[in-house]
């Protein structure tokens, strides 16, 4: 399998995962809005009207678990590409596109973290606190895996575009 083909495969996978993370943003927005409602109800002593919030938190956590399972695969592909990268003029554009897609993926995961953290802070004193902790742990695991991806993509780009390496 050629180097350019491998780069395109990893790029497509990273792009697909970034699209799924972007699609999860709307669910995270919903969770954030509803967590604010729960926090206000608890603060003012009103009963909780949103009976499905806990279930939706668990569903969102399952979605993030499957997303995290896919994110965990990307560093392995990137490390393999980094080890085998060599100068190939035809693959430079693909490596640049890979670098862009990896940056988008990391930005989308960080956006999920931001919204989930705000929701977690809103429901600190509610019965949904443990679910929000596990939700944050899933996102932190994805953040940990995506932190090194831009460095890998940069090394791959340098190795492919430099004739002397």
PDB file of C-alpha atoms in Angstrom:
ATOM      1  CA  UNK A   1       0.000   0.000   0.000  1.00  0.00           C
ATOM      2  CA  UNK A   2       1.455   3.334  -0.999  1.00  0.00           C
ATOM      3  CA  UNK A   3       2.212   6.071   1.455  1.00  0.00           C
ATOM      4  CA  UNK A   4      -0.197   8.475  -0.213  1.00  0.00           C
ATOM      5  CA  UNK A   5      -3.001   5.924   0.050  1.00  0.00           C
ATOM      6  CA  UNK A   6      -2.336   5.419   3.780  1.00  0.00           C
ATOM      7  CA  UNK A   7      -2.367   9.162   4.356  1.00  0.00           C
ATOM      8  CA  UNK A   8      -5.686   9.477   2.549  1.00  0.00           C
ATOM      9  CA  UNK A   9      -7.173   6.649   4.626  1.00  0.00           C
ATOM     10  CA  UNK A  10      -6.132   8.288   7.898  1.00  0.00           C
ATOM     11  CA  UNK A  11      -7.329  11.659   6.613  1.00  0.00           C
ATOM     12  CA  UNK A  12     -10.746  10.235   5.746  1.00  0.00           C
ATOM     13  CA  UNK A  13     -11.018   8.565   9.147  1.00  0.00           C
ATOM     14  CA  UNK A  14     -10.023  11.765  10.970  1.00  0.00           C
ATOM     15  CA  UNK A  15     -12.479  13.758   8.884  1.00  0.00           C
ATOM     16  CA  UNK A  16     -15.307  11.314   9.609  1.00  0.00           C
ATOM     17  CA  UNK A  17     -14.590  11.411  13.339  1.00  0.00           C
ATOM     18  CA  UNK A  18     -14.463  15.212  13.276  1.00  0.00           C
ATOM     19  CA  UNK A  19     -17.842  15.230  11.520  1.00  0.00           C
ATOM     20  CA  UNK A  20     -19.290  12.955  14.201  1.00  0.00           C
ATOM     21  CA  UNK A  21     -17.839  15.190  16.917  1.00  0.00           C
ATOM     22  CA  UNK A  22     -19.352  18.224  15.180  1.00  0.00           C
ATOM     23  CA  UNK A  23     -22.716  16.441  15.063  1.00  0.00           C
ATOM     24  CA  UNK A  24     -22.424  15.725  18.777  1.00  0.00           C
ATOM     25  CA  UNK A  25     -22.077  19.448  19.453  1.00  0.00           C
ATOM     26  CA  UNK A  26     -25.845  19.954  19.125  1.00  0.00           C
ATOM     27  CA  UNK A  27     -26.504  17.219  21.655  1.00  0.00           C
ATOM     28  CA  UNK A  28     -23.947  18.836  23.952  1.00  0.00           C
ATOM     29  CA  UNK A  29     -25.741  22.165  23.524  1.00  0.00           C
ATOM     30  CA  UNK A  30     -29.004  20.495  24.498  1.00  0.00           C
ATOM     31  CA  UNK A  31     -27.400  18.885  27.557  1.00  0.00           C
ATOM     32  CA  UNK A  32     -25.923  22.244  28.559  1.00  0.00           C
ATOM     33  CA  UNK A  33     -29.264  24.053  28.225  1.00  0.00           C
ATOM     34  CA  UNK A  34     -31.112  21.386  30.174  1.00  0.00           C
ATOM     35  CA  UNK A  35     -28.431  21.304  32.873  1.00  0.00           C
ATOM     36  CA  UNK A  36     -28.969  25.024  33.344  1.00  0.00           C
ATOM     37  CA  UNK A  37     -32.679  24.384  33.777  1.00  0.00           C
ATOM     38  CA  UNK A  38     -31.967  21.640  36.324  1.00  0.00           C
ATOM     39  CA  UNK A  39     -29.578  23.913  38.229  1.00  0.00           C
ATOM     40  CA  UNK A  40     -32.140  26.737  38.309  1.00  0.00           C
ATOM     41  CA  UNK A  41     -34.884  24.387  39.500  1.00  0.00           C
ATOM     42  CA  UNK A  42     -32.686  23.056  42.297  1.00  0.00           C
ATOM     43  CA  UNK A  43     -31.511  26.545  43.257  1.00  0.00           C
ATOM     44  CA  UNK A  44     -35.063  27.903  43.506  1.00  0.00           C
ATOM     45  CA  UNK A  45     -36.499  24.815  45.187  1.00  0.00           C
ATOM     46  CA  UNK A  46     -38.736  23.779  42.291  1.00  0.00           C
ATOM     47  CA  UNK A  47     -39.302  20.127  41.425  1.00  0.00           C
ATOM     48  CA  UNK A  48     -37.385  18.710  38.466  1.00  0.00           C
ATOM     49  CA  UNK A  49     -39.715  18.595  35.472  1.00  0.00           C
ATOM     50  CA  UNK A  50     -37.221  17.110  33.042  1.00  0.00           C
ATOM     51  CA  UNK A  51     -37.577  13.397  33.726  1.00  0.00           C
ATOM     52  CA  UNK A  52     -35.557  12.265  30.714  1.00  0.00           C
ATOM     53  CA  UNK A  53     -32.432  14.300  31.427  1.00  0.00           C
ATOM     54  CA  UNK A  54     -30.602  11.436  33.150  1.00  0.00           C
ATOM     55  CA  UNK A  55     -31.403   9.083  30.295  1.00  0.00           C
ATOM     56  CA  UNK A  56     -30.223  11.622  27.750  1.00  0.00           C
ATOM     57  CA  UNK A  57     -26.976  12.051  29.686  1.00  0.00           C
ATOM     58  CA  UNK A  58     -26.415   8.304  29.524  1.00  0.00           C
ATOM     59  CA  UNK A  59     -27.211   8.190  25.794  1.00  0.00           C
ATOM     60  CA  UNK A  60     -24.792  11.058  25.177  1.00  0.00           C
ATOM     61  CA  UNK A  61     -22.168   9.197  27.179  1.00  0.00           C
ATOM     62  CA  UNK A  62     -22.647   6.109  24.998  1.00  0.00           C
ATOM     63  CA  UNK A  63     -22.244   8.254  21.880  1.00  0.00           C
ATOM     64  CA  UNK A  64     -19.031   9.678  23.312  1.00  0.00           C
ATOM     65  CA  UNK A  65     -17.766   6.186  24.173  1.00  0.00           C
ATOM     66  CA  UNK A  66     -18.096   5.068  20.559  1.00  0.00           C
ATOM     67  CA  UNK A  67     -16.486   8.303  19.422  1.00  0.00           C
ATOM     68  CA  UNK A  68     -13.643   7.760  21.904  1.00  0.00           C
ATOM     69  CA  UNK A  69     -13.108   4.227  20.603  1.00  0.00           C
ATOM     70  CA  UNK A  70     -12.599   5.648  17.115  1.00  0.00           C
ATOM     71  CA  UNK A  71     -10.371   8.467  18.354  1.00  0.00           C
ATOM     72  CA  UNK A  72      -8.098   5.946  20.099  1.00  0.00           C
ATOM     73  CA  UNK A  73      -7.301   4.308  16.742  1.00  0.00           C
ATOM     74  CA  UNK A  74      -6.002   7.497  15.100  1.00  0.00           C
ATOM     75  CA  UNK A  75      -2.745   7.841  17.131  1.00  0.00           C
ATOM     76  CA  UNK A  76      -1.742   4.294  16.158  1.00  0.00           C
ATOM     77  CA  UNK A  77      -2.201   5.060  12.460  1.00  0.00           C
ATOM     78  CA  UNK A  78      -0.364   8.345  12.842  1.00  0.00           C
ATOM     79  CA  UNK A  79       2.576   6.703  14.633  1.00  0.00           C
ATOM     80  CA  UNK A  80       2.821   4.095  11.880  1.00  0.00           C
ATOM     81  CA  UNK A  81       2.776   6.790   9.229  1.00  0.00           C
ATOM     82  CA  UNK A  82       5.416   8.772  11.095  1.00  0.00           C
ATOM     83  CA  UNK A  83       7.740   5.768  11.292  1.00  0.00           C
ATOM     84  CA  UNK A  84       7.414   4.939   7.595  1.00  0.00           C
ATOM     85  CA  UNK A  85       7.199   8.473   6.182  1.00  0.00           C
ATOM     86  CA  UNK A  86       9.676   9.271   3.447  1.00  0.00           C
ATOM     87  CA  UNK A  87       9.970  11.917   0.778  1.00  0.00           C
ATOM     88  CA  UNK A  88       7.237  11.635  -1.810  1.00  0.00           C
ATOM     89  CA  UNK A  89       6.311  14.686  -3.810  1.00  0.00           C
ATOM     90  CA  UNK A  90       2.908  13.322  -4.815  1.00  0.00           C
ATOM     91  CA  UNK A  91       1.852  12.863  -1.179  1.00  0.00           C
ATOM     92  CA  UNK A  92       2.599  16.411   0.030  1.00  0.00           C
ATOM     93  CA  UNK A  93      -0.922  17.719  -0.594  1.00  0.00           C
ATOM     94  CA  UNK A  94      -2.438  14.695   1.131  1.00  0.00           C
ATOM     95  CA  UNK A  95      -0.170  15.259   4.139  1.00  0.00           C
ATOM     96  CA  UNK A  96      -1.210  18.916   4.292  1.00  0.00           C
ATOM     97  CA  UNK A  97      -4.871  17.902   4.174  1.00  0.00           C
ATOM     98  CA  UNK A  98      -4.205  15.368   6.937  1.00  0.00           C
ATOM     99  CA  UNK A  99      -2.674  18.115   9.080  1.00  0.00           C
ATOM    100  CA  UNK A 100      -5.758  20.320   8.540  1.00  0.00           C
ATOM    101  CA  UNK A 101      -8.188  17.499   9.336  1.00  0.00           C
ATOM    102  CA  UNK A 102      -6.299  16.568  12.486  1.00  0.00           C
ATOM    103  CA  UNK A 103      -6.449  20.197  13.627  1.00  0.00           C
ATOM    104  CA  UNK A 104     -10.203  20.283  12.986  1.00  0.00           C
ATOM    105  CA  UNK A 105     -10.652  17.029  14.917  1.00  0.00           C
ATOM    106  CA  UNK A 106      -8.771  18.391  17.901  1.00  0.00           C
ATOM    107  CA  UNK A 107     -10.760  21.639  17.823  1.00  0.00           C
ATOM    108  CA  UNK A 108     -14.100  19.775  17.722  1.00  0.00           C
ATOM    109  CA  UNK A 109     -13.151  17.535  20.650  1.00  0.00           C
ATOM    110  CA  UNK A 110     -12.090  20.593  22.660  1.00  0.00           C
ATOM    111  CA  UNK A 111     -15.435  22.222  21.856  1.00  0.00           C
ATOM    112  CA  UNK A 112     -17.225  19.179  23.237  1.00  0.00           C
ATOM    113  CA  UNK A 113     -15.105  19.402  26.364  1.00  0.00           C
ATOM    114  CA  UNK A 114     -16.010  23.055  26.859  1.00  0.00           C
ATOM    115  CA  UNK A 115     -19.748  22.455  26.698  1.00  0.00           C
ATOM    116  CA  UNK A 116     -19.631  19.311  28.800  1.00  0.00           C
ATOM    117  CA  UNK A 117     -17.576  21.091  31.464  1.00  0.00           C
ATOM    118  CA  UNK A 118     -20.105  23.918  31.684  1.00  0.00           C
ATOM    119  CA  UNK A 119     -22.938  21.376  31.980  1.00  0.00           C
ATOM    120  CA  UNK A 120     -20.978  19.476  34.631  1.00  0.00           C
ATOM    121  CA  UNK A 121     -20.515  22.657  36.650  1.00  0.00           C
ATOM    122  CA  UNK A 122     -24.232  23.401  36.438  1.00  0.00           C
ATOM    123  CA  UNK A 123     -25.327  20.048  37.830  1.00  0.00           C
ATOM    124  CA  UNK A 124     -22.820  19.683  40.655  1.00  0.00           C
ATOM    125  CA  UNK A 125     -25.527  19.440  43.309  1.00  0.00           C
ATOM    126  CA  UNK A 126     -28.010  17.302  41.420  1.00  0.00           C
ATOM    127  CA  UNK A 127     -28.719  13.587  41.198  1.00  0.00           C
ATOM    128  CA  UNK A 128     -27.050  13.555  37.749  1.00  0.00           C
ATOM    129  CA  UNK A 129     -23.615  14.426  39.102  1.00  0.00           C
ATOM    130  CA  UNK A 130     -22.079  10.959  38.715  1.00  0.00           C
ATOM    131  CA  UNK A 131     -23.246  10.699  35.115  1.00  0.00           C
ATOM    132  CA  UNK A 132     -21.664  14.052  34.363  1.00  0.00           C
ATOM    133  CA  UNK A 133     -18.387  12.922  35.967  1.00  0.00           C
ATOM    134  CA  UNK A 134     -18.243   9.866  33.713  1.00  0.00           C
ATOM    135  CA  UNK A 135     -19.128  12.045  30.729  1.00  0.00           C
ATOM    136  CA  UNK A 136     -16.198  14.318  31.521  1.00  0.00           C
ATOM    137  CA  UNK A 137     -13.870  11.335  31.921  1.00  0.00           C
ATOM    138  CA  UNK A 138     -14.773  10.097  28.424  1.00  0.00           C
ATOM    139  CA  UNK A 139     -14.041  13.508  26.953  1.00  0.00           C
ATOM    140  CA  UNK A 140     -10.775  13.822  28.893  1.00  0.00           C
ATOM    141  CA  UNK A 141      -9.697  10.465  27.466  1.00  0.00           C
ATOM    142  CA  UNK A 142     -10.344  11.767  23.945  1.00  0.00           C
ATOM    143  CA  UNK A 143      -8.471  15.011  24.696  1.00  0.00           C
ATOM    144  CA  UNK A 144      -5.511  12.999  25.942  1.00  0.00           C
ATOM    145  CA  UNK A 145      -5.420  10.960  22.723  1.00  0.00           C
ATOM    146  CA  UNK A 146      -5.798  13.962  20.416  1.00  0.00           C
ATOM    147  CA  UNK A 147      -3.156  16.129  22.110  1.00  0.00           C
ATOM    148  CA  UNK A 148      -0.255  14.533  20.230  1.00  0.00           C
ATOM    149  CA  UNK A 149      -1.960  14.241  16.846  1.00  0.00           C
ATOM    150  CA  UNK A 150      -0.918  17.664  15.460  1.00  0.00           C
ATOM    151  CA  UNK A 151       2.713  16.898  16.347  1.00  0.00           C
ATOM    152  CA  UNK A 152       2.480  13.548  14.538  1.00  0.00           C
ATOM    153  CA  UNK A 153       0.867  15.213  11.515  1.00  0.00           C
ATOM    154  CA  UNK A 154       3.580  17.883  11.470  1.00  0.00           C
ATOM    155  CA  UNK A 155       6.359  15.270  11.593  1.00  0.00           C
ATOM    156  CA  UNK A 156       4.710  13.342   8.770  1.00  0.00           C
ATOM    157  CA  UNK A 157       4.380  16.487   6.690  1.00  0.00           C
ATOM    158  CA  UNK A 158       8.032  17.401   7.280  1.00  0.00           C
ATOM    159  CA  UNK A 159       9.249  13.891   6.440  1.00  0.00           C
ATOM    160  CA  UNK A 160       7.200  13.734   3.246  1.00  0.00           C
ATOM    161  CA  UNK A 161       8.091  17.212   2.015  1.00  0.00           C
ATOM    162  CA  UNK A 162      11.827  17.164   2.865  1.00  0.00           C
ATOM    163  CA  UNK A 163      14.022  15.324   0.359  1.00  0.00           C
ATOM    164  CA  UNK A 164      16.883  15.075   2.857  1.00  0.00           C
ATOM    165  CA  UNK A 165      15.010  13.106   5.572  1.00  0.00           C
TER     166      UNK A 165
END
